[in-house]
Each structure stands twice: as structure tokens, then as C-alpha cells.
C-alpha positions as a printed Julia matrix, in Angstrom:
76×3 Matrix{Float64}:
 37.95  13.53   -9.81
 39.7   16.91  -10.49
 41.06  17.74  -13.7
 44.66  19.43  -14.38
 44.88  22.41  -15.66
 47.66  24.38  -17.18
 48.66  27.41  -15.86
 51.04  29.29  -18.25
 54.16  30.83  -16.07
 55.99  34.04  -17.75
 59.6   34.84  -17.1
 60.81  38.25  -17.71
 64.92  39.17  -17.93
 66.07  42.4   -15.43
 69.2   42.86  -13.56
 69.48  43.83   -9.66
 72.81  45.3    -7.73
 73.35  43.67   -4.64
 76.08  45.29   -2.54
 77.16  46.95   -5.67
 77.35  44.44   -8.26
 75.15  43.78  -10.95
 73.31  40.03  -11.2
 70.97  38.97  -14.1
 67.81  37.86  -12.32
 65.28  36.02  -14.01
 61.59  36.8   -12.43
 58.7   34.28  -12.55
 54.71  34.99  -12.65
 51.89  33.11  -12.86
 48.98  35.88  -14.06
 50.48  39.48  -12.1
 51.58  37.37   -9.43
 55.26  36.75   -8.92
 56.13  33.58   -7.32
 59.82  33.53   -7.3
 63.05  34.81   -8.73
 66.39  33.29  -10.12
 69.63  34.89   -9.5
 72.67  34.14  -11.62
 75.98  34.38   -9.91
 77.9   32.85  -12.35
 77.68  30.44  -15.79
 76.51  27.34  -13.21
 75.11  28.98  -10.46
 71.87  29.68  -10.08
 69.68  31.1    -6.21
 66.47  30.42   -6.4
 64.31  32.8    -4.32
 60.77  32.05   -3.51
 58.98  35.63   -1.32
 61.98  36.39   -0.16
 63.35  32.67    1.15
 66.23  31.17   -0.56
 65.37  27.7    -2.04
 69.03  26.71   -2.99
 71.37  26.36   -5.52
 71.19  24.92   -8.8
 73.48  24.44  -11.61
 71.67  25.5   -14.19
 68.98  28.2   -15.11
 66.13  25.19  -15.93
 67.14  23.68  -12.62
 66.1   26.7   -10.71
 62.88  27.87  -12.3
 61.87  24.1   -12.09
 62.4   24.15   -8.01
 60.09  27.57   -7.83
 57.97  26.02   -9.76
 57.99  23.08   -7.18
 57.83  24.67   -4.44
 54.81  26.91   -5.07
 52.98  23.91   -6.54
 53.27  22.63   -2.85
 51.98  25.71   -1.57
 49.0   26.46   -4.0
């Protein structure tokens, strides 16, 4: 039988402009890979963006990282 492991994710704060305005992104990586990104529009709304392919919306910043998270679990 195959044990879990944990994997330890880091999130690091940066902003982006996107047809000139300014967004607080929140980036994910697992070792020097990054595996997704979180872009916050507003107080409750979150994108979630996984290489490039938008995952949804989510209403709050836990929310989002928790559907990258997800999603590349799926994939891995």
C-alpha cells in the first residue's frame, strides 16, 4: 500500500497589470515549480488560474488556493 506524503506548497504575494490595472496575485509552488495562480479582483473574488486555464471563481482567497491545489492533485 502507498504511503502519503506531504508536500509543502509556498505562496508568494506580487501584483500583475492586466489591461492597465493593477491585481494582487497570489502565486503557488510546490519545490520551483509553479502550479497555479490566484487573482484578486475584488474583497470576494478570487480567479484561480492553473498553466494558463481559468479554474473559476471563488469567494474567498482559501477557496481558490484550495481548488489549485485540487486540481493539480488530479493531475500529479
Amino acid at each position: 500500500m502507498k504511503k502519503n506524503k506531504d508536500i509543502e506548497v509556498r505562496i508568494e504575494e506580487t501584483k500583475k497589470t492586466i489591461s492597465g490595472s493593477t491585481y494582487d496575485v497570489t502565486e503557488l509552488y510546490i519545490g520551483k515549480k509553479k502550479i497555479g495562480e490566484v487573482l484578486a479582483y475584488g474583497p470576494k473574488e478570487f480567479q484561480s488560474f492553473m498553466d494558463n486555464e481559468e479554474l473559476g471563481a471563488s469567494k474567498s482567497l482559501d477557496l481558490a488556493i484550495e481548488s489549485i491545489i485540487r486540481q493539480w492533485n488530479l493531475h500529479e
